[in-house]
Short mmCIF file of C-alpha atoms in Angstrom, two decimals:
data_model
loop_
_atom_site.label_atom_id
_atom_site.label_comp_id
_atom_site.label_asym_id
_atom_site.label_seq_id
_atom_site.Cartn_x
_atom_site.Cartn_y
_atom_site.Cartn_z
CA MET A 1 -177.13 91.80 -178.55
CA ALA A 2 -176.69 88.65 -180.62
CA ARG A 3 -173.53 88.39 -182.65
CA ARG A 4 -174.19 88.65 -186.40
CA ARG A 5 -171.99 88.40 -189.43
CA GLN A 6 -171.57 91.70 -191.23
CA LEU A 7 -172.03 91.44 -194.98
CA TYR A 8 -171.72 95.05 -196.13
CA GLU A 9 -171.17 98.54 -194.77
CA GLY A 10 -172.24 101.60 -196.72
CA LYS A 11 -172.22 105.30 -195.99
CA ALA A 12 -175.35 105.26 -193.87
CA LYS A 13 -176.21 101.60 -193.21
CA ILE A 14 -174.75 98.22 -192.34
CA LEU A 15 -176.19 94.91 -193.57
CA PHE A 16 -176.00 91.73 -191.48
CA GLU A 17 -177.04 88.16 -192.11
CA GLY A 18 -180.70 87.73 -191.29
CA PRO A 19 -182.21 85.24 -188.84
CA GLU A 20 -183.52 83.06 -191.68
CA PRO A 21 -182.56 82.37 -195.31
CA GLY A 22 -183.45 85.13 -197.71
CA THR A 23 -183.43 87.87 -195.08
CA LEU A 24 -181.00 90.56 -193.94
CA VAL A 25 -180.84 92.94 -190.98
CA GLN A 26 -180.40 96.57 -192.02
CA TYR A 27 -178.79 98.80 -189.37
CA PHE A 28 -179.09 102.59 -189.66
CA LYS A 29 -176.01 104.63 -188.69
CA ASP A 30 -175.73 108.26 -187.59
CA ASP A 31 -172.88 108.81 -190.07
CA ALA A 32 -173.56 111.46 -192.70
CA THR A 33 -171.76 112.03 -195.98
CA ALA A 34 -172.14 114.45 -198.85
CA PHE A 35 -170.52 115.13 -202.22
CA ASN A 36 -169.61 111.46 -202.73
CA ALA A 37 -168.21 111.19 -199.17
CA GLN A 38 -165.91 114.20 -199.55
CA LYS A 39 -167.77 115.73 -196.59
CA LYS A 40 -168.34 113.55 -193.54
CA GLY A 41 -169.97 114.04 -190.20
CA VAL A 42 -172.39 112.63 -187.64
CA ILE A 43 -176.04 113.62 -187.24
CA THR A 44 -177.00 112.52 -183.74
CA GLY A 45 -180.05 110.24 -183.76
CA LYS A 46 -180.29 110.20 -187.56
CA GLY A 47 -180.24 106.41 -187.72
CA VAL A 48 -183.10 106.09 -185.25
CA LEU A 49 -185.25 108.61 -187.13
CA ASN A 50 -184.45 107.25 -190.60
CA ASN A 51 -185.33 103.73 -189.43
CA ARG A 52 -188.75 104.92 -188.25
CA ILE A 53 -189.44 107.20 -191.22
CA SER A 54 -188.43 104.56 -193.78
CA GLU A 55 -190.51 101.93 -191.98
CA PHE A 56 -193.56 104.21 -192.02
CA LEU A 57 -193.22 105.09 -195.70
CA MET A 58 -192.46 101.53 -196.84
CA LEU A 59 -195.52 100.24 -194.99
CA ARG A 60 -197.75 102.94 -196.49
CA LEU A 61 -196.44 102.12 -199.98
CA GLY A 62 -197.03 98.43 -199.37
CA GLU A 63 -200.65 99.21 -198.54
CA ILE A 64 -201.19 100.65 -202.03
CA GLY A 65 -199.56 97.64 -203.70
CA VAL A 66 -195.97 98.82 -204.17
CA PRO A 67 -193.75 95.76 -203.48
CA THR A 68 -190.80 96.47 -201.17
CA HIS A 69 -187.98 94.60 -199.45
CA PHE A 70 -189.23 95.70 -196.01
CA VAL A 71 -190.47 93.02 -193.60
CA ARG A 72 -190.62 94.68 -190.16
CA ARG A 73 -188.73 96.97 -187.80
CA LEU A 74 -186.73 95.05 -185.19
CA ASN A 75 -185.71 97.84 -182.83
CA MET A 76 -184.80 101.52 -182.83
CA ARG A 77 -182.00 101.16 -185.39
CA GLU A 78 -182.64 97.92 -187.23
CA GLN A 79 -185.17 96.46 -189.61
CA LEU A 80 -185.61 93.04 -191.17
CA ILE A 81 -185.57 93.10 -194.97
CA ARG A 82 -185.74 90.58 -197.77
CA GLU A 83 -182.48 89.86 -199.54
CA VAL A 84 -182.64 91.18 -203.09
CA GLU A 85 -180.29 91.49 -206.04
CA ILE A 86 -179.73 95.24 -206.14
CA ILE A 87 -180.00 96.86 -209.58
CA PRO A 88 -176.98 99.22 -209.83
CA LEU A 89 -179.07 102.33 -210.48
CA GLU A 90 -180.14 105.36 -208.51
CA VAL A 91 -183.53 106.45 -209.80
CA VAL A 92 -184.04 110.15 -209.07
CA VAL A 93 -187.43 111.83 -209.32
CA ARG A 94 -187.52 115.63 -209.57
CA ASN A 95 -190.67 117.66 -208.97
CA VAL A 96 -189.06 121.02 -208.17
CA ALA A 97 -185.69 122.33 -209.44
CA ALA A 98 -182.95 121.95 -206.81
CA GLY A 99 -179.44 120.65 -206.35
CA SER A 100 -177.58 119.38 -209.40
CA LEU A 101 -180.53 119.98 -211.75
CA SER A 102 -180.43 123.71 -211.00
CA THR A 103 -176.65 123.74 -211.43
CA ARG A 104 -176.61 121.76 -214.69
CA LEU A 105 -179.46 123.54 -216.45
CA GLY A 106 -179.36 126.98 -214.85
CA ILE A 107 -182.90 126.68 -213.51
CA PRO A 108 -183.45 128.73 -210.34
CA GLU A 109 -183.82 126.54 -207.28
CA GLY A 110 -187.45 126.27 -206.24
CA THR A 111 -188.88 126.41 -209.77
CA ARG A 112 -191.79 124.01 -210.13
CA LEU A 113 -191.02 121.72 -213.08
CA PRO A 114 -193.55 121.38 -215.94
CA ARG A 115 -193.83 117.71 -215.03
CA SER A 116 -191.99 115.24 -212.84
CA ILE A 117 -188.66 114.18 -214.34
CA ILE A 118 -187.00 110.78 -213.81
CA GLU A 119 -183.20 110.57 -214.05
CA TYR A 120 -180.91 107.54 -213.78
CA TYR A 121 -177.45 107.36 -212.20
CA TYR A 122 -175.09 104.40 -212.33
CA LYS A 123 -174.26 103.29 -208.79
CA ASN A 124 -170.47 103.47 -208.77
CA ASP A 125 -168.70 105.55 -206.13
CA GLY A 126 -165.42 105.37 -208.02
CA LEU A 127 -167.05 107.11 -210.99
CA ASN A 128 -169.05 109.54 -208.80
CA ASP A 129 -172.34 107.88 -209.77
CA PRO A 130 -172.54 109.23 -213.35
CA MET A 131 -175.84 110.12 -214.95
CA VAL A 132 -176.89 107.57 -217.60
CA ALA A 133 -179.69 107.07 -220.10
CA GLU A 134 -181.99 104.10 -220.47
CA GLU A 135 -179.94 103.07 -223.53
CA HIS A 136 -176.86 102.65 -221.34
CA ILE A 137 -178.84 100.68 -218.76
CA THR A 138 -180.21 98.14 -221.22
CA ALA A 139 -177.08 97.99 -223.41
CA PHE A 140 -174.81 97.12 -220.48
CA GLY A 141 -177.27 94.70 -218.95
CA TRP A 142 -177.88 96.52 -215.67
CA ALA A 143 -181.61 96.10 -216.28
CA THR A 144 -183.75 94.73 -219.10
CA PRO A 145 -186.44 96.71 -220.94
CA PRO A 146 -189.18 94.88 -218.97
CA ASP A 147 -187.28 95.69 -215.74
CA MET A 148 -187.25 99.35 -216.74
CA ASP A 149 -190.98 99.29 -217.47
CA ASP A 150 -191.57 98.02 -213.93
CA ILE A 151 -189.13 100.54 -212.42
CA VAL A 152 -190.73 103.52 -214.17
CA SER A 153 -194.26 102.39 -213.30
CA LEU A 154 -193.37 101.86 -209.62
CA THR A 155 -191.41 105.12 -209.47
CA LEU A 156 -194.36 107.16 -210.74
CA ARG A 157 -196.70 105.48 -208.25
CA VAL A 158 -194.30 106.18 -205.39
CA ASN A 159 -193.96 109.81 -206.44
CA ASP A 160 -197.71 110.36 -206.70
CA PHE A 161 -198.39 108.77 -203.33
CA LEU A 162 -195.53 110.33 -201.38
CA SER A 163 -196.14 113.79 -202.86
CA GLY A 164 -199.69 113.68 -201.53
CA LEU A 165 -198.71 112.16 -198.20
CA PHE A 166 -196.06 114.81 -197.50
CA LEU A 167 -198.24 117.65 -198.75
CA GLY A 168 -200.84 116.54 -196.21
CA VAL A 169 -198.38 117.32 -193.39
CA GLY A 170 -197.16 120.60 -194.87
CA ILE A 171 -194.08 119.29 -196.70
CA THR A 172 -193.18 119.61 -200.38
CA LEU A 173 -191.45 116.56 -201.88
CA VAL A 174 -188.91 118.40 -204.02
CA ASP A 175 -186.99 115.36 -205.26
CA PHE A 176 -185.87 111.95 -204.02
CA LYS A 177 -183.80 108.89 -204.86
CA LEU A 178 -185.04 105.31 -205.10
CA GLU A 179 -183.25 102.00 -205.48
CA PHE A 180 -184.73 98.76 -206.73
CA GLY A 181 -183.81 95.09 -206.53
CA ARG A 182 -184.78 91.75 -207.96
CA LEU A 183 -186.58 89.53 -205.48
CA TRP A 184 -186.35 85.86 -206.37
CA GLU A 185 -189.07 83.54 -205.07
CA GLU A 186 -188.40 80.03 -206.34
CA ASP A 187 -188.20 80.46 -210.13
CA GLU A 188 -190.09 83.76 -210.24
CA MET A 189 -188.54 87.22 -210.12
CA ARG A 190 -190.14 90.58 -209.45
CA ILE A 191 -188.82 94.10 -209.10
CA VAL A 192 -189.24 95.56 -205.61
CA LEU A 193 -188.40 98.85 -203.91
CA ALA A 194 -185.25 98.56 -201.79
CA ASP A 195 -182.85 100.68 -199.69
CA GLU A 196 -184.66 103.38 -197.65
CA ILE A 197 -186.83 106.48 -197.99
CA SER A 198 -185.84 109.18 -195.52
CA PRO A 199 -184.56 112.77 -195.27
CA ASP A 200 -181.18 111.29 -196.29
CA ASN A 201 -182.38 110.66 -199.85
CA CYS A 202 -185.33 113.05 -200.18
CA ARG A 203 -185.39 116.82 -200.47
CA LEU A 204 -188.21 117.94 -198.18
CA TRP A 205 -189.19 121.59 -197.86
CA ASP A 206 -191.75 123.21 -195.61
CA SER A 207 -194.68 123.93 -197.92
CA LYS A 208 -195.19 127.49 -196.64
CA THR A 209 -191.65 128.73 -195.97
CA ASN A 210 -189.53 126.43 -198.24
CA GLU A 211 -187.30 125.79 -195.22
CA LYS A 212 -185.17 122.73 -195.88
CA MET A 213 -185.96 119.68 -193.73
CA ASP A 214 -183.46 117.17 -195.10
CA LYS A 215 -179.75 116.37 -195.54
CA ASP A 216 -179.20 119.61 -197.44
CA ARG A 217 -178.95 121.24 -194.01
CA PHE A 218 -175.81 119.12 -193.51
CA ARG A 219 -174.53 119.57 -197.08
CA ARG A 220 -174.83 123.35 -196.93
CA ASP A 221 -173.89 123.90 -193.27
CA LEU A 222 -177.30 125.36 -192.49
CA GLY A 223 -177.36 124.03 -188.94
CA LYS A 224 -180.24 122.45 -186.98
CA VAL A 225 -179.89 119.20 -188.92
CA GLU A 226 -181.12 116.97 -186.10
CA GLU A 227 -184.09 119.25 -185.51
CA ALA A 228 -185.07 119.07 -189.19
CA TYR A 229 -185.12 115.26 -189.19
CA GLN A 230 -187.10 115.27 -185.94
CA GLU A 231 -189.62 117.70 -187.42
CA VAL A 232 -190.25 115.39 -190.39
CA ALA A 233 -190.86 112.46 -188.01
CA LYS A 234 -193.05 114.64 -185.80
CA ARG A 235 -195.25 115.73 -188.69
CA LEU A 236 -195.61 112.11 -189.79
CA GLY A 237 -196.59 111.23 -186.22
CA ILE A 238 -193.78 108.75 -185.68
CA LEU A 239 -191.25 110.20 -183.25
CA PRO A 240 -189.64 107.23 -181.41
CA GLU A 241 -191.53 106.21 -178.27
CA ALA A 242 -188.42 106.71 -176.14
CA GLY A 243 -187.52 110.06 -177.70
CA MET A 244 -184.02 110.33 -179.06
CA ARG A 245 -182.38 107.84 -176.70
CA ASP A 246 -179.65 106.11 -178.65
CA MET A 247 -178.91 102.40 -178.69
CA LYS A 248 -175.53 100.72 -178.70
CA GLY A 249 -173.90 99.88 -181.99
CA PRO A 250 -174.02 96.36 -183.42
CA GLU A 251 -171.66 93.64 -182.29
CA ILE A 252 -169.86 92.27 -185.33
CA MET A 253 -168.53 88.74 -185.76
CA GLN A 254 -165.53 88.67 -188.07
#
């Protein structure tokens, strides 16, 4: 494997310099964290599956006109992406009450919400990613009002499309997290979807049984975490060609 310079390592991914200007290589790890990294573990094969699932969903979204940072998958654990200026927000869409929404508002988990709700969280691990309002976002310059218009419009399109796509394979899209970035092309800037879309940042329940098929199985010690991720990939028709054979980790140049 070619030696690359590591630029950033997060909880679930590593970013390397790309092969050409304006690109990065995104490597998917098997590491799993929950509760702002207070709980840590490894989900065997998670990186391989998340790479394939995110590729599939990003490509489908691109086909309906949602701009993304995704270029192409390179191998079982890596994909080529465009370098973007990440907006320091986690945009959370909730269709069904679960997780912190149920805890905060006392709504029983599994309650279908009257309409989809968009929440914003400031990306700052040291502050535990606090929930913020659009007034905070624009006042502190994390995003401009036009940026927010684009983010909301794209978020609603993503939610509509993914809800239908998952429902078609017997999965309810309960809630999910998106991240966005600014893509600069010469003097022009546009907001694009970034990061990943996978069972790591989506709550996915079986439509008939409500069985959890996402990282909540790790958070709540429900067991069969690997099997849940595999089932999502299987229903989407994208299990890796070589099964769950792992690949060696990246070689890092200091």
